[in-house]
mmCIF file of C-alpha atoms and ligand atoms in Angstrom:
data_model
loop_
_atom_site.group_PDB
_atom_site.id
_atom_site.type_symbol
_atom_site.label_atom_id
_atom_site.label_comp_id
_atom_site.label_asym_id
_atom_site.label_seq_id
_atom_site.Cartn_x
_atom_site.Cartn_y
_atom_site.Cartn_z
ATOM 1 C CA UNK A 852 0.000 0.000 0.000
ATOM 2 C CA UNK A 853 0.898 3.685 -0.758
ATOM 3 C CA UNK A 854 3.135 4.984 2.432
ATOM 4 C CA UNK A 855 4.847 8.501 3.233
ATOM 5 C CA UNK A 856 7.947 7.617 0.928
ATOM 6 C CA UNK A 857 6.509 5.126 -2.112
ATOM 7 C CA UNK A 858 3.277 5.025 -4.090
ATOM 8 C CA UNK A 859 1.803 2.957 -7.061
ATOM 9 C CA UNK A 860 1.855 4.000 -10.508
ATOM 10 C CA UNK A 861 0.869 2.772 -13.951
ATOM 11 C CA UNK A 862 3.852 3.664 -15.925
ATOM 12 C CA UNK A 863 7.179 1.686 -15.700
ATOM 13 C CA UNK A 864 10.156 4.325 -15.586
ATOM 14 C CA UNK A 865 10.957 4.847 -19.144
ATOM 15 C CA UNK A 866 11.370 8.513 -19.200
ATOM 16 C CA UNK A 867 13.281 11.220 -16.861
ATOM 17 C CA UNK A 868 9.972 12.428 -16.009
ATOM 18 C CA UNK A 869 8.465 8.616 -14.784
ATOM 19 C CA UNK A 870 5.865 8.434 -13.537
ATOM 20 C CA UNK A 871 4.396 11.535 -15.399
ATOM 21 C CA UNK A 872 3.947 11.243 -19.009
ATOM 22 C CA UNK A 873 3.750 14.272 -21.596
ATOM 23 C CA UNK A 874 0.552 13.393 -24.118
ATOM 24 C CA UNK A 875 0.099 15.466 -27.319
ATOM 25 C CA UNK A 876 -3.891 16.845 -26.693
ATOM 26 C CA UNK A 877 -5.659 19.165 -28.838
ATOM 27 C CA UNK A 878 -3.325 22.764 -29.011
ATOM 28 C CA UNK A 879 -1.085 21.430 -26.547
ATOM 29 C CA UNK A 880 0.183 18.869 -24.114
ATOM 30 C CA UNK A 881 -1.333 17.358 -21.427
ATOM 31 C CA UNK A 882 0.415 16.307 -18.211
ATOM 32 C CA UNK A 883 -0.841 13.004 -17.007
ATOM 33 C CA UNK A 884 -0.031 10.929 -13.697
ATOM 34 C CA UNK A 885 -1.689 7.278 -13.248
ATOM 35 C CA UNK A 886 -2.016 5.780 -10.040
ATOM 36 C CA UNK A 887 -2.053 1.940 -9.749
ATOM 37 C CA UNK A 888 -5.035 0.804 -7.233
ATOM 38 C CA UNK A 889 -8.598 1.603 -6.873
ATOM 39 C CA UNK A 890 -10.757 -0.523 -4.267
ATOM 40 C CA UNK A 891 -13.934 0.997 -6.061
ATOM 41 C CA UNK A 892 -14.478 -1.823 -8.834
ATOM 42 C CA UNK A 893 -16.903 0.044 -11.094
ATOM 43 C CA UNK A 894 -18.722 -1.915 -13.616
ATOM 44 C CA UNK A 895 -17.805 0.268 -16.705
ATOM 45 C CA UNK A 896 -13.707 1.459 -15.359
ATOM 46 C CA UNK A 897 -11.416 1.999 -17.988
ATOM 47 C CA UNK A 898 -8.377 1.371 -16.552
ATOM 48 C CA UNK A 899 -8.910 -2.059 -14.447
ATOM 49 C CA UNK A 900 -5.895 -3.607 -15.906
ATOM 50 C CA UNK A 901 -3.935 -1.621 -13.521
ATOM 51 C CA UNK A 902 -6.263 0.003 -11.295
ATOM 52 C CA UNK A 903 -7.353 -2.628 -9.577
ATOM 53 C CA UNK A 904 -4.500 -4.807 -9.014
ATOM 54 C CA UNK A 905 -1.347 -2.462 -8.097
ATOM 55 C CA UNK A 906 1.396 -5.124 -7.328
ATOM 56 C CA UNK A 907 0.715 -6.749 -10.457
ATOM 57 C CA UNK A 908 0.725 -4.635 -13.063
ATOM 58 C CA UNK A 909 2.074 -1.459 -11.188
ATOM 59 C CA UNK A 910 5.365 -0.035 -10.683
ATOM 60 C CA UNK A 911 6.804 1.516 -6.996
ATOM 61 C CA UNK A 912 7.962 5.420 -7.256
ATOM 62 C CA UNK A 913 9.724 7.069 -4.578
ATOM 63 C CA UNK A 914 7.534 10.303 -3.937
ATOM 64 C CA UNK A 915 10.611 12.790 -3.710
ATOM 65 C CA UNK A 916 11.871 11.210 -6.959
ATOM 66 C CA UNK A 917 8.867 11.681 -8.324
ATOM 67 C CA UNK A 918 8.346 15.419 -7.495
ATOM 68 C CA UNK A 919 12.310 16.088 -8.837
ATOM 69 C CA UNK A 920 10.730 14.214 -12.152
ATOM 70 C CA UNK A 921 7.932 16.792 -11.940
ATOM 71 C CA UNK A 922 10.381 19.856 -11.509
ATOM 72 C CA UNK A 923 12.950 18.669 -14.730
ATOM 73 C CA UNK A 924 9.971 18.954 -17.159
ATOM 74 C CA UNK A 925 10.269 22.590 -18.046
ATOM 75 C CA UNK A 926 13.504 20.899 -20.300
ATOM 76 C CA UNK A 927 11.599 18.302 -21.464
ATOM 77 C CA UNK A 928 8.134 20.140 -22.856
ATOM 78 C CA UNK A 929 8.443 20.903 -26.629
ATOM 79 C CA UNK A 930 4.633 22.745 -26.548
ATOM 80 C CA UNK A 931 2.758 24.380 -23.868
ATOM 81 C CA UNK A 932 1.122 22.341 -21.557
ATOM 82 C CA UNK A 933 -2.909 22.644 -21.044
ATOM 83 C CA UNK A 934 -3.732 20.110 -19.143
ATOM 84 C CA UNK A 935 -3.029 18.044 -16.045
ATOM 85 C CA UNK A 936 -4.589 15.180 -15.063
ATOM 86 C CA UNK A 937 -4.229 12.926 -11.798
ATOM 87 C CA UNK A 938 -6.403 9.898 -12.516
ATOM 88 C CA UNK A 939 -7.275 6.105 -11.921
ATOM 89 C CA UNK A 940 -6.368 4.510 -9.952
ATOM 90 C CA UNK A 941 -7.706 6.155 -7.535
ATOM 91 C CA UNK A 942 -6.060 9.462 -6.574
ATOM 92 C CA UNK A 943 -7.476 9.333 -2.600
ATOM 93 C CA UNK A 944 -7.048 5.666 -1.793
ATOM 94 C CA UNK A 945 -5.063 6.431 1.240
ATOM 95 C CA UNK A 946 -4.295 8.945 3.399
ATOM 96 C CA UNK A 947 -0.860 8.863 2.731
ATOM 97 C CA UNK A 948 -2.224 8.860 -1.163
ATOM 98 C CA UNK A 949 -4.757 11.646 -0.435
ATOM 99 C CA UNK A 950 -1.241 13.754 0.756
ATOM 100 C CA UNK A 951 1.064 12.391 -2.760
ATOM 101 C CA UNK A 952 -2.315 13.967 -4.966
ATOM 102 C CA UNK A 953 -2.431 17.552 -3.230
ATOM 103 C CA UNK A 954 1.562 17.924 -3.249
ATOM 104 C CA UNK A 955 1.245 16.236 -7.369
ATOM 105 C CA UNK A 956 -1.340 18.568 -8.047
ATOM 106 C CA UNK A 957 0.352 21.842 -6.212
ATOM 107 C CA UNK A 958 3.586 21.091 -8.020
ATOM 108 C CA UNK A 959 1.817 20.274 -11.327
ATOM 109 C CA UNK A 960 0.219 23.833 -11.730
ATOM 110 C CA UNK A 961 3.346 25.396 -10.293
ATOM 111 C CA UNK A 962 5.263 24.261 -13.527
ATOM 112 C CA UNK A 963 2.311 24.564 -15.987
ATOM 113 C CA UNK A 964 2.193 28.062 -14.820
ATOM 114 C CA UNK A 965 6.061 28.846 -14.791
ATOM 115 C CA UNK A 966 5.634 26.816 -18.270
ATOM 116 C CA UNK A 967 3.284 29.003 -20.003
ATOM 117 C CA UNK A 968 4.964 32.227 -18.786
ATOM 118 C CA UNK A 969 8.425 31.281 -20.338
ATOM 119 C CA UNK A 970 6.495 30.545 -23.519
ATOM 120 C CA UNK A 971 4.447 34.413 -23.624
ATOM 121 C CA UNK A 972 8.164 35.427 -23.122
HETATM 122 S S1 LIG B 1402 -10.076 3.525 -11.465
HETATM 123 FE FE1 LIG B 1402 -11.818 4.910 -11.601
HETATM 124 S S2 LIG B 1402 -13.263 3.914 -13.000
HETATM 125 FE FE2 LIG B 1402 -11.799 2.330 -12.325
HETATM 126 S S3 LIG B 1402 -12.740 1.326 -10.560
HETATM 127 FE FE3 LIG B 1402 -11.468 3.009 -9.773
HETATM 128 S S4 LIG B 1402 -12.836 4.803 -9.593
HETATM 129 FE FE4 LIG B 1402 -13.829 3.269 -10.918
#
């Protein structure tokens, strides 16, 4: 289970900005974060092949890691980004969770913002 130092995600570290990905959307670029693990089993969920089962089919980030991954993608994004998205699993599983989605989603529209004022200037 998600604790103060690790969490689940979906996506295996491929990039220097694991476990966020960068997804070409519409005008720009959406940033996207998938947690492994949901206990909410809903009949139509999208994302069950790693949302429900999180040591099976999801991969261990250290949360400090994680947030320097967040901060190094100002040198990574080629357009501007427009959207962010924290999604399923679910983002408030845990308490410990519930803490890893407001400090993702704090830092996430800190660098969309910084983002989208280097690219006015
Ligand atoms: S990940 Fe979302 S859609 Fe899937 S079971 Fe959990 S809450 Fe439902």
């Amino acid at each position: 289970m998600p604790n103060g130092n690790i969490d689940w995600f979906a996506r295996r570290s491929t990039t220097s900005i694991s476990p966020f990905e960068l997804n070409n959307e519409g005008k720009g670029q959406a940033l996207v974060l998938r947690y492994a693990g949901c206990n909410l089993r809903c009949p139509l969920c999208y994302a069950w092949k790693y949302a429900w089962f999180m040591q099976k089919n999801g991969f261990v980030y250290n949360i400090q890691n994680s947030i320097q991954a967040l901060r190094n993608l100002l040198g990574i994004a080629k357009k501007k980004i427009v959207w962010i998205r924290i999604q399923g699993g679910e983002p408030c599983l845990t308490f410990n969770r519930i803490l890893n989605t407001i400090t993702f989603a704090v830092e996430s529209l800190t660098i969309v913002h910084q983002n989208i004022v280097s690219r006015r200037n």
